[in-house]
Amino acid sequence: MPAPSRAAGLRRPARTAAGARPPPGRDGSGGVPDRAPYDAIVVSAAFPEVPAPPAGQLRRGGRLVQPVGPDGREQVVSFLRTATGLERRRMLTPAHFVRLRGRYGFPS
């Protein structure tokens, strides 16, 4: 089976289990506010910082993982939502991700 077909088959159950799927064609850079707050959010596209909407959709004590940094030289970073906002916890690994596009990301 070609890799894209396998990946599509794996994504569907994960999204269904999480219960948070943006409708097709919707700008995902703003997260999925109608099901917030979340215990955890994984952002799979890079931006120099965490956009405000997904950060605001975390419950206190929730975790967010996102690649952050300049174009092509990102670091996958874990964050913790505290009473005062989003706190950077640690860098997990250097990486190269696609750019986050949309209202809260890079212009399309």
mmCIF file of C-alpha atoms in Angstrom:
data_model
loop_
_atom_site.group_PDB
_atom_site.id
_atom_site.type_symbol
_atom_site.label_atom_id
_atom_site.label_comp_id
_atom_site.label_asym_id
_atom_site.label_seq_id
_atom_site.Cartn_x
_atom_site.Cartn_y
_atom_site.Cartn_z
ATOM 1 C CA MET A 1 0.000 0.000 0.000
ATOM 2 C CA PRO A 2 1.469 3.424 -0.898
ATOM 3 C CA ALA A 3 2.436 5.579 2.075
ATOM 4 C CA PRO A 4 -0.220 8.314 1.488
ATOM 5 C CA SER A 5 -3.001 5.701 1.610
ATOM 6 C CA ARG A 6 -1.646 4.245 4.849
ATOM 7 C CA ALA A 7 -1.300 7.696 6.388
ATOM 8 C CA ALA A 8 -4.885 8.624 5.482
ATOM 9 C CA GLY A 9 -6.096 5.415 7.089
ATOM 10 C CA LEU A 10 -4.213 6.186 10.299
ATOM 11 C CA ARG A 11 -5.299 9.827 10.562
ATOM 12 C CA ARG A 12 -9.003 9.075 10.414
ATOM 13 C CA PRO A 13 -9.172 6.947 13.619
ATOM 14 C CA ALA A 14 -6.917 9.365 15.522
ATOM 15 C CA ARG A 15 -9.071 12.368 14.647
ATOM 16 C CA THR A 16 -12.250 10.492 15.452
ATOM 17 C CA ALA A 17 -10.854 9.343 18.799
ATOM 18 C CA ALA A 18 -9.814 12.873 19.687
ATOM 19 C CA GLY A 19 -13.188 14.255 18.639
ATOM 20 C CA ALA A 20 -11.695 17.393 17.113
ATOM 21 C CA ARG A 21 -11.790 17.665 13.350
ATOM 22 C CA PRO A 22 -11.915 20.944 11.469
ATOM 23 C CA PRO A 23 -14.434 20.690 8.620
ATOM 24 C CA PRO A 24 -12.851 20.122 5.181
ATOM 25 C CA GLY A 25 -11.554 23.352 3.696
ATOM 26 C CA ARG A 26 -11.585 25.185 7.044
ATOM 27 C CA ASP A 27 -8.576 27.179 8.206
ATOM 28 C CA GLY A 28 -7.048 24.975 10.921
ATOM 29 C CA SER A 29 -4.655 27.664 12.216
ATOM 30 C CA GLY A 30 -7.371 28.809 14.648
ATOM 31 C CA GLY A 31 -7.747 25.363 16.188
ATOM 32 C CA VAL A 32 -11.176 23.822 16.820
ATOM 33 C CA PRO A 33 -12.823 26.091 19.422
ATOM 34 C CA ASP A 34 -16.236 24.398 19.478
ATOM 35 C CA ARG A 35 -14.815 21.371 21.355
ATOM 36 C CA ALA A 36 -12.443 23.250 23.692
ATOM 37 C CA PRO A 37 -10.999 23.096 26.266
ATOM 38 C CA TYR A 38 -8.499 20.343 25.431
ATOM 39 C CA ASP A 39 -6.094 18.382 27.610
ATOM 40 C CA ALA A 40 -3.552 18.252 24.773
ATOM 41 C CA ILE A 41 -3.015 19.750 21.318
ATOM 42 C CA VAL A 42 -0.469 18.666 18.708
ATOM 43 C CA VAL A 43 0.219 21.194 15.945
ATOM 44 C CA SER A 44 1.843 19.555 12.929
ATOM 45 C CA ALA A 45 2.931 22.698 11.066
ATOM 46 C CA ALA A 46 5.625 25.257 11.922
ATOM 47 C CA PHE A 47 5.287 28.913 12.869
ATOM 48 C CA PRO A 48 7.689 31.235 14.747
ATOM 49 C CA GLU A 49 5.374 31.143 17.797
ATOM 50 C CA VAL A 50 2.269 29.345 19.054
ATOM 51 C CA PRO A 51 -0.842 31.059 17.644
ATOM 52 C CA ALA A 52 -3.134 32.537 20.312
ATOM 53 C CA PRO A 53 -6.309 30.538 19.429
ATOM 54 C CA PRO A 54 -4.915 27.010 19.990
ATOM 55 C CA ALA A 55 -3.081 28.175 23.131
ATOM 56 C CA GLY A 56 -6.355 29.584 24.465
ATOM 57 C CA GLN A 57 -8.176 26.319 23.770
ATOM 58 C CA LEU A 58 -6.071 24.366 26.283
ATOM 59 C CA ARG A 59 -7.387 23.610 29.748
ATOM 60 C CA ARG A 60 -5.139 24.697 32.643
ATOM 61 C CA GLY A 61 -2.522 21.960 33.007
ATOM 62 C CA GLY A 62 -2.958 21.010 29.337
ATOM 63 C CA ARG A 63 -0.014 20.394 27.042
ATOM 64 C CA LEU A 64 0.705 21.641 23.540
ATOM 65 C CA VAL A 65 3.447 20.381 21.216
ATOM 66 C CA GLN A 66 4.383 22.401 18.128
ATOM 67 C CA PRO A 67 7.356 23.008 15.852
ATOM 68 C CA VAL A 68 8.435 26.633 16.392
ATOM 69 C CA GLY A 69 11.230 28.709 14.931
ATOM 70 C CA PRO A 70 12.482 30.345 11.749
ATOM 71 C CA ASP A 71 11.667 28.876 8.368
ATOM 72 C CA GLY A 72 13.301 25.466 7.948
ATOM 73 C CA ARG A 73 15.100 25.457 11.308
ATOM 74 C CA GLU A 74 12.336 24.597 13.728
ATOM 75 C CA GLN A 75 12.425 22.938 17.109
ATOM 76 C CA VAL A 76 9.584 20.726 18.307
ATOM 77 C CA VAL A 77 8.744 22.250 21.683
ATOM 78 C CA SER A 78 6.408 21.189 24.488
ATOM 79 C CA PHE A 79 4.390 23.819 26.339
ATOM 80 C CA LEU A 80 2.234 23.705 29.478
ATOM 81 C CA ARG A 81 -0.873 25.844 30.009
ATOM 82 C CA THR A 82 -0.658 27.569 33.400
ATOM 83 C CA ALA A 83 -2.847 30.114 35.174
ATOM 84 C CA THR A 84 -0.798 32.890 33.565
ATOM 85 C CA GLY A 85 -0.637 31.504 30.030
ATOM 86 C CA LEU A 86 1.484 29.165 27.954
ATOM 87 C CA GLU A 87 4.829 28.166 29.478
ATOM 88 C CA ARG A 88 7.606 26.721 27.335
ATOM 89 C CA ARG A 89 8.726 23.459 28.978
ATOM 90 C CA ARG A 90 11.404 21.918 26.773
ATOM 91 C CA MET A 91 12.752 21.423 23.282
ATOM 92 C CA LEU A 92 12.061 17.863 22.146
ATOM 93 C CA THR A 93 13.966 17.686 18.849
ATOM 94 C CA PRO A 94 15.167 19.822 15.934
ATOM 95 C CA ALA A 95 13.018 19.348 12.838
ATOM 96 C CA HIS A 96 11.823 20.651 9.475
ATOM 97 C CA PHE A 97 8.046 21.017 9.091
ATOM 98 C CA VAL A 98 5.690 22.548 6.552
ATOM 99 C CA ARG A 99 4.654 26.111 7.359
ATOM 100 C CA LEU A 100 1.435 26.802 9.252
ATOM 101 C CA ARG A 101 -0.824 28.629 6.803
ATOM 102 C CA GLY A 102 -3.993 30.572 7.461
ATOM 103 C CA ARG A 103 -5.340 33.471 9.476
ATOM 104 C CA TYR A 104 -3.052 32.726 12.456
ATOM 105 C CA GLY A 105 -0.111 31.447 10.402
ATOM 106 C CA PHE A 106 1.818 32.490 7.311
ATOM 107 C CA PRO A 107 -0.183 34.059 4.477
ATOM 108 C CA SER A 108 -1.272 31.534 1.845
#
